XYZ file of C-alpha atoms in Angstrom:
475
model
C 24.527 -15.814 14.872
C 27.767 -14.520 16.372
C 27.831 -10.965 17.609
C 29.674 -8.457 15.454
C 32.283 -6.512 17.336
C 31.743 -2.774 17.590
C 34.324 -1.450 15.162
C 34.401 0.979 12.244
C 33.013 -1.558 9.822
C 29.286 -1.010 9.530
C 27.650 2.109 10.869
C 23.937 2.176 11.570
C 22.361 5.106 13.340
C 19.317 4.197 15.386
C 17.059 7.028 16.448
C 15.337 6.339 19.769
C 11.634 5.781 19.194
C 8.738 5.819 21.630
C 8.235 2.410 23.302
C 5.089 1.799 21.257
C 7.182 2.052 18.115
C 9.793 -0.412 19.297
C 7.852 -3.398 20.515
C 7.216 -6.403 18.317
C 9.199 -6.492 15.081
C 12.596 -4.843 15.031
C 12.615 -1.498 13.291
C 15.454 0.937 12.829
C 15.133 4.624 12.063
C 15.828 5.870 8.569
C 18.550 8.197 9.820
C 21.591 6.149 8.769
C 25.027 7.454 7.931
C 28.704 6.680 7.798
C 30.805 7.849 10.719
C 33.620 5.434 11.534
C 34.992 7.570 14.360
C 32.361 7.096 17.097
C 30.712 3.770 17.734
C 28.599 1.975 20.248
C 26.655 -1.227 19.611
C 23.034 -2.089 19.217
C 21.331 -5.441 19.550
C 18.230 -6.014 17.489
C 15.941 -9.021 17.559
C 14.237 -10.465 14.516
C 11.802 -13.317 14.984
C 13.297 -14.146 18.391
C 16.838 -14.185 16.976
C 19.266 -11.446 17.926
C 22.320 -9.987 16.277
C 24.470 -6.972 16.952
C 25.131 -4.043 14.678
C 27.860 -1.486 15.429
C 26.474 2.016 15.232
C 27.801 5.539 15.558
C 27.062 8.095 18.220
C 23.440 9.199 17.995
C 22.500 12.333 16.077
C 19.088 13.465 14.935
C 20.212 14.662 11.522
C 19.360 12.552 8.503
C 22.571 11.761 6.670
C 23.675 9.680 3.730
C 23.838 5.947 4.291
C 27.070 4.020 4.249
C 26.605 0.285 4.403
C 29.690 -1.696 3.746
C 30.802 -5.082 2.606
C 34.050 -6.764 1.747
C 34.614 -6.522 -1.979
C 35.350 -9.303 -4.413
C 38.474 -9.664 -6.471
C 36.835 -7.325 -8.972
C 35.595 -4.513 -6.743
C 33.288 -1.744 -7.882
C 34.471 1.068 -5.652
C 34.253 4.819 -5.932
C 36.954 7.106 -4.600
C 34.577 9.244 -2.563
C 33.806 6.499 -0.008
C 30.152 6.445 -0.994
C 28.091 3.297 -0.952
C 28.648 1.070 -3.952
C 26.845 -2.138 -4.841
C 28.700 -5.214 -6.008
C 25.973 -7.323 -7.542
C 27.690 -9.904 -9.721
C 30.716 -10.883 -7.657
C 31.105 -10.814 -3.909
C 33.308 -12.504 -1.357
C 32.560 -12.513 2.364
C 32.528 -14.927 5.246
C 28.745 -14.978 5.215
C 27.897 -14.830 1.516
C 30.550 -17.346 0.518
C 29.920 -20.047 3.116
C 30.755 -23.395 1.627
C 27.954 -25.854 1.379
C 29.788 -28.826 2.746
C 26.977 -28.908 5.261
C 24.296 -28.869 2.559
C 23.146 -32.263 3.723
C 21.985 -30.616 6.934
C 19.522 -28.421 5.049
C 16.089 -29.910 4.880
C 14.681 -30.179 1.395
C 11.372 -31.501 0.098
C 10.788 -34.677 -1.802
C 11.894 -33.165 -5.084
C 10.189 -34.705 -8.109
C 12.670 -36.604 -10.237
C 11.500 -34.559 -13.220
C 12.498 -31.192 -11.739
C 15.728 -29.193 -12.159
C 16.413 -29.555 -15.853
C 14.374 -32.633 -16.646
C 13.830 -33.567 -20.255
C 10.158 -34.186 -19.584
C 8.168 -31.530 -21.432
C 5.624 -31.184 -18.619
C 8.310 -30.226 -16.091
C 10.745 -28.455 -18.382
C 12.331 -25.442 -16.712
C 11.140 -26.270 -13.185
C 13.966 -25.809 -10.674
C 12.091 -25.149 -7.422
C 8.689 -26.447 -6.454
C 6.272 -26.299 -3.516
C 7.551 -27.475 -0.167
C 6.469 -30.651 1.640
C 2.859 -30.983 2.781
C 3.624 -29.826 6.320
C 6.064 -27.100 5.249
C 5.762 -23.342 5.567
C 5.855 -23.000 1.758
C 3.581 -25.904 0.835
C 0.675 -23.882 -0.605
C 2.319 -21.147 -2.666
C 5.766 -19.896 -3.666
C 6.879 -17.021 -5.865
C 8.650 -13.642 -6.139
C 12.109 -15.140 -6.796
C 15.045 -12.802 -6.142
C 18.161 -14.639 -7.293
C 21.753 -13.511 -6.724
C 24.981 -15.168 -7.796
C 28.143 -14.701 -5.712
C 31.597 -15.635 -6.947
C 34.936 -16.177 -5.261
C 38.205 -17.523 -6.585
C 37.292 -21.131 -5.923
C 33.519 -21.457 -5.917
C 30.184 -19.891 -6.697
C 27.185 -19.561 -4.453
C 23.604 -18.827 -5.402
C 20.979 -17.330 -3.067
C 17.266 -17.182 -3.808
C 14.888 -15.218 -1.630
C 11.235 -16.037 -2.293
C 7.833 -15.811 -0.642
C 5.914 -18.815 0.535
C 2.827 -19.748 2.493
C 1.290 -22.895 3.908
C -2.255 -24.172 3.924
C -2.619 -23.387 7.613
C -3.926 -19.869 7.154
C -0.536 -18.296 7.859
C 0.524 -15.140 6.024
C 3.270 -15.108 3.415
C 6.818 -15.233 4.753
C 10.133 -14.737 2.986
C 12.494 -17.677 2.765
C 16.006 -18.317 1.504
C 17.169 -21.234 -0.620
C 20.815 -21.855 -1.553
C 22.511 -23.533 -4.488
C 25.923 -24.219 -5.952
C 24.841 -23.827 -9.568
C 21.527 -21.968 -9.603
C 19.630 -25.080 -10.645
C 19.630 -27.532 -7.742
C 18.364 -25.727 -4.657
C 18.374 -26.599 -0.956
C 15.564 -25.260 1.206
C 14.826 -25.221 4.928
C 11.657 -26.226 6.734
C 11.938 -23.812 9.674
C 13.243 -20.382 10.575
C 16.997 -20.085 10.061
C 19.107 -20.528 13.186
C 22.583 -19.680 11.875
C 24.365 -17.810 9.096
C 24.563 -20.938 6.918
C 20.966 -22.147 7.208
C 18.225 -22.075 4.619
C 14.574 -21.565 5.519
C 12.356 -18.732 6.724
C 14.263 -15.469 7.108
C 11.593 -12.753 7.333
C 8.034 -12.715 8.652
C 5.224 -10.182 8.791
C 5.484 -7.211 11.115
C 3.870 -7.469 14.530
C 3.071 -3.807 15.205
C -0.588 -2.977 14.620
C 0.283 0.310 12.931
C 2.751 -1.186 10.461
C 2.229 -1.594 6.712
C 3.435 -5.216 6.573
C 1.265 -7.026 9.119
C -0.600 -9.226 6.642
C 1.994 -10.418 4.145
C 5.548 -9.793 2.942
C 7.129 -10.575 -0.415
C 10.725 -9.961 -1.535
C 11.343 -7.590 -4.424
C 15.090 -6.991 -4.595
C 18.328 -7.473 -2.665
C 21.322 -5.120 -2.978
C 24.775 -5.319 -1.436
C 26.728 -2.178 -0.604
C 30.490 -1.679 -0.294
C 33.007 1.059 0.414
C 36.722 1.541 -0.200
C 37.562 2.988 3.223
C 35.875 0.669 5.659
C 35.711 -3.077 5.166
C 33.568 -5.598 7.004
C 34.059 -9.318 7.371
C 30.405 -9.818 6.566
C 28.127 -8.485 3.864
C 25.451 -5.890 4.332
C 22.356 -6.790 2.376
C 19.482 -4.447 1.618
C 16.127 -6.129 1.129
C 13.452 -4.118 -0.640
C 10.111 -5.824 -0.177
C 6.358 -5.442 -0.565
C 4.374 -5.304 2.646
C 0.615 -5.858 2.756
C -1.864 -4.557 5.309
C -5.381 -5.847 5.946
C -6.887 -2.803 4.227
C -8.868 -3.798 1.141
C -8.129 -2.263 -2.242
C -10.960 -1.863 -4.760
C -9.629 -2.640 -8.233
C -11.189 -2.045 -11.660
C -12.825 -5.017 -13.294
C -10.050 -5.631 -15.830
C -7.603 -6.270 -13.019
C -10.090 -8.256 -10.940
C -10.523 -10.669 -13.829
C -6.827 -11.578 -13.576
C -5.545 -14.078 -11.041
C -3.166 -13.270 -8.200
C -3.893 -9.530 -8.170
C -3.276 -7.792 -4.853
C -6.584 -7.312 -3.033
C -4.886 -5.694 -0.042
C -3.130 -2.365 0.264
C 0.604 -2.802 -0.279
C 3.535 -0.431 0.244
C 7.334 -0.651 -0.183
C 9.599 -1.550 2.724
C 13.287 -1.977 3.486
C 15.281 -4.223 5.815
C 19.007 -4.803 6.315
C 21.071 -7.863 7.176
C 24.679 -8.903 7.591
C 24.187 -12.444 6.338
C 21.052 -12.363 4.176
C 19.183 -14.331 6.817
C 18.672 -12.205 9.938
C 16.941 -8.959 9.069
C 16.144 -5.686 10.829
C 13.469 -3.413 9.391
C 14.348 0.146 8.471
C 11.784 2.710 9.533
C 10.621 4.628 6.458
C 9.288 8.161 6.439
C 5.676 7.047 6.108
C 3.856 6.719 9.456
C 3.367 2.992 8.831
C 7.091 2.377 8.452
C 6.871 2.124 4.661
C 9.341 4.003 2.488
C 6.566 6.082 0.914
C 2.803 6.169 0.413
C 0.487 5.592 -2.514
C -0.270 8.575 -4.698
C -3.120 10.959 -4.011
C -6.524 10.213 -5.497
C -6.397 10.422 -9.266
C -2.694 9.629 -9.527
C -1.686 6.523 -11.453
C -0.367 4.806 -8.283
C -3.188 5.659 -5.875
C -4.352 2.048 -5.382
C -1.206 0.326 -4.094
C 2.545 0.099 -4.610
C 4.152 -3.273 -5.216
C 7.402 -4.976 -6.264
C 9.917 -2.171 -5.525
C 13.069 -3.162 -7.411
C 16.122 -0.946 -7.110
C 19.031 -0.278 -9.466
C 22.242 1.459 -8.410
C 22.937 3.750 -11.355
C 25.858 5.661 -9.879
C 26.886 7.287 -6.623
C 23.943 9.230 -5.205
C 21.550 7.921 -7.853
C 19.443 4.892 -6.941
C 16.364 4.116 -9.005
C 13.322 2.211 -7.891
C 10.907 0.588 -10.327
C 7.518 -0.452 -8.973
C 4.039 -1.160 -10.285
C 0.515 -0.097 -9.459
C -2.871 0.031 -11.148
C -3.655 3.123 -13.175
C -7.312 3.865 -12.502
C -7.565 6.130 -15.546
C -6.744 3.271 -17.926
C -7.620 0.227 -15.831
C -4.166 -1.183 -16.646
C -1.244 -2.236 -14.510
C 1.631 0.182 -15.038
C 5.251 0.541 -13.973
C 6.636 3.763 -12.561
C 9.823 4.837 -10.888
C 11.296 6.885 -8.083
C 14.824 8.141 -7.415
C 16.876 8.446 -4.253
C 20.297 9.624 -3.129
C 20.505 7.291 -0.149
C 18.163 4.391 -0.882
C 15.643 5.395 1.795
C 14.131 8.772 0.927
C 12.513 8.613 -2.488
C 11.087 11.100 -5.000
C 8.549 9.755 -7.466
C 9.073 10.477 -11.148
C 5.821 9.035 -12.465
C 4.710 6.270 -14.776
C 7.186 4.999 -17.362
C 5.417 2.032 -18.975
C 1.727 1.194 -19.298
C -0.540 -1.219 -21.115
C 0.336 -2.371 -24.624
C -1.483 -1.986 -27.912
C -4.863 -3.554 -28.631
C -4.667 -7.317 -28.860
C -1.149 -7.502 -27.425
C -0.023 -9.894 -24.687
C 0.294 -6.931 -22.280
C -2.758 -4.897 -23.287
C -4.140 -5.025 -19.737
C -0.884 -3.852 -18.248
C 2.677 -4.487 -17.097
C 3.914 -5.347 -13.628
C 6.744 -6.942 -11.641
C 9.398 -5.242 -13.748
C 13.025 -6.226 -13.187
C 15.477 -3.664 -14.543
C 19.151 -4.387 -15.247
C 21.762 -1.915 -16.390
C 23.811 -3.097 -19.373
C 27.541 -2.560 -19.699
C 26.999 0.337 -22.088
C 24.837 2.163 -19.515
C 21.490 1.467 -21.147
C 18.807 -0.701 -19.550
C 16.816 -3.875 -20.009
C 13.515 -4.488 -18.269
C 11.928 -7.925 -18.018
C 8.303 -7.602 -16.963
C 5.093 -9.541 -16.509
C 2.494 -8.669 -19.117
C -1.237 -9.170 -18.649
C -3.612 -9.736 -21.569
C -7.295 -8.807 -21.483
C -8.012 -12.544 -21.266
C -6.040 -12.705 -18.014
C -3.135 -14.648 -19.519
C 0.247 -13.669 -18.161
C 3.500 -13.780 -20.113
C 6.966 -12.246 -19.790
C 8.090 -9.428 -22.055
C 11.166 -7.243 -22.408
C 11.598 -3.494 -22.862
C 14.681 -1.297 -23.166
C 15.671 2.305 -22.515
C 18.792 4.352 -23.191
C 18.798 6.043 -19.785
C 16.449 3.898 -17.675
C 14.067 6.801 -17.127
C 12.231 7.715 -20.300
C 11.477 6.322 -23.731
C 11.004 2.710 -22.721
C 10.517 0.617 -25.856
C 9.106 -2.879 -26.080
C 11.473 -5.370 -27.671
C 10.202 -7.612 -30.412
C 6.668 -8.337 -31.514
C 5.582 -10.336 -28.494
C 6.608 -11.951 -25.219
C 9.940 -13.691 -24.627
C 8.346 -16.425 -22.508
C 4.786 -17.741 -22.579
C 2.960 -20.389 -20.534
C 3.800 -23.945 -21.472
C 1.684 -25.526 -24.176
C 1.835 -28.894 -22.418
C -1.553 -30.049 -21.178
C -0.139 -30.969 -17.764
C 2.729 -28.487 -17.793
C 3.756 -27.143 -14.419
C 3.590 -23.565 -15.802
C 0.849 -23.902 -18.416
C -1.469 -21.280 -16.865
C 0.800 -18.271 -16.302
C 4.415 -17.108 -16.119
C 5.578 -13.924 -14.385
C 7.661 -12.269 -11.632
C 10.833 -12.324 -13.775
C 14.306 -12.044 -12.270
C 17.298 -11.622 -14.585
C 20.821 -12.846 -13.793
C 23.710 -12.000 -16.104
C 26.215 -14.821 -16.519
C 29.936 -14.655 -17.273
C 31.037 -12.444 -20.125
C 27.508 -11.174 -20.722
C 27.089 -14.007 -23.243
C 24.122 -15.522 -21.468
C 21.265 -14.357 -19.307
C 19.248 -16.489 -16.948
C 15.606 -15.711 -16.348
C 14.072 -17.006 -13.134
C 10.305 -16.755 -12.984
C 7.177 -17.869 -11.212
C 4.966 -20.341 -13.032
C 1.370 -21.365 -12.382
C 0.029 -24.753 -13.445
C -2.896 -27.067 -12.857
C -5.105 -26.299 -9.850
C -3.165 -23.077 -9.298
C -0.003 -24.849 -8.174
C 3.012 -22.573 -8.314
C 6.697 -23.186 -8.859
C 9.857 -21.339 -9.812
C 11.396 -21.942 -13.194
C 14.496 -21.105 -15.190
C 14.883 -20.065 -18.818
C 18.109 -19.220 -20.640
C 18.702 -16.577 -23.303
C 19.777 -17.442 -26.801
C 22.907 -15.318 -27.085
C 23.615 -11.942 -25.526
C 20.249 -10.410 -26.339
C 17.389 -11.120 -23.948
C 14.688 -11.179 -26.582
C 14.459 -14.949 -26.778
C 14.499 -17.482 -23.950
C 14.249 -21.243 -23.792
C 13.266 -23.222 -20.719
C 16.141 -24.889 -18.965
C 16.739 -28.490 -20.046
C 20.086 -29.239 -18.413
C 23.766 -28.427 -18.549
C 25.526 -28.824 -21.894
C 28.174 -31.549 -21.827
């Protein structure tokens, strides 16, 4: 990747750390702030690839972050020069690379029935396991899908976790698409700002919280009205797993794919969505924060940190854990002024009523703010039988009084005997389409022999209380 000139475009403050805290994976201190007047440059290496970030003169004070990106034709900018996300539309030299070179991206032998096939067994499948010798041949999941628009094209990015059958830990990869249905993947680590493939691996420092596995949770893009950059600044919130075992109640242990390792939330930044530098959190392991004390609802682990920009100085993180007092998965939240230092607010949604599809708990919640300022949450619900479906809840302010929508789930496992997702559906990711007339729901599906894939369902109208698996574009 080309070096970024040291100029008042993106300011990242890096606090010097002891040598033992700087070897292995790249980590940057959490003291980040905007100061366009004094800059030097810093080169950081991620997975043997280096890129340069301009950064201001060093100070030990913790300040407010200011990460910047070039805005789209419909910018979302505040007058106080604070960081502002631009989720739905974004134009930059990195995010809006044309895919005229898409043929250079290596992709697997895609089944002819995938990506909108009319075959019932493969309905909704848009992304499947990689080739037998690929890094994502054994498992894929945790889709984080973003749509970027410019005046003449659209570009879709999907970050997801994958692992091979070679005993390697989960890595995070990037796939790209021109329509959100037909995806190109890469078989190796990315080498340039237009590649697809592996973009983020486990940490290498023995003391770190993410040495065993990493999974993407959310990606935000920040912008400012005073300082513009030719490239985007992406924030990746992710789940990092250590090798420390977590003892879970029996209800959770009866369900598949539960975390058996301690997990904590992490953060990394990138200028192109491909080359990432970890941000050092306030926890000694590098995580953003720790599990709760014994007896608290989130004392077992913290997973799937997904962040919503509510307004300037108000970022909200939604994450799940296992409430030992109820034996149910639950979703809680934390708030932050700068996206790095967080204050927990507690549990906001727990297990459903007796006999419901989410009686054993809720997890992997994805929260989206509606145009009227209220919130949707798509979440994975777990039944006492272990079945996993996708449900929806809503809240007026995104903090309290979360209410389940409808009488049941909005998406259930396929009823097809050989369906690719007939065992479980979960890890929802919502994308709002033009005019708010349609929502897309990307999700992880589990089928025969535990094979995983990523699917797409589409809402029926503006409300997200009913979804149908993708069957193709309307002509």
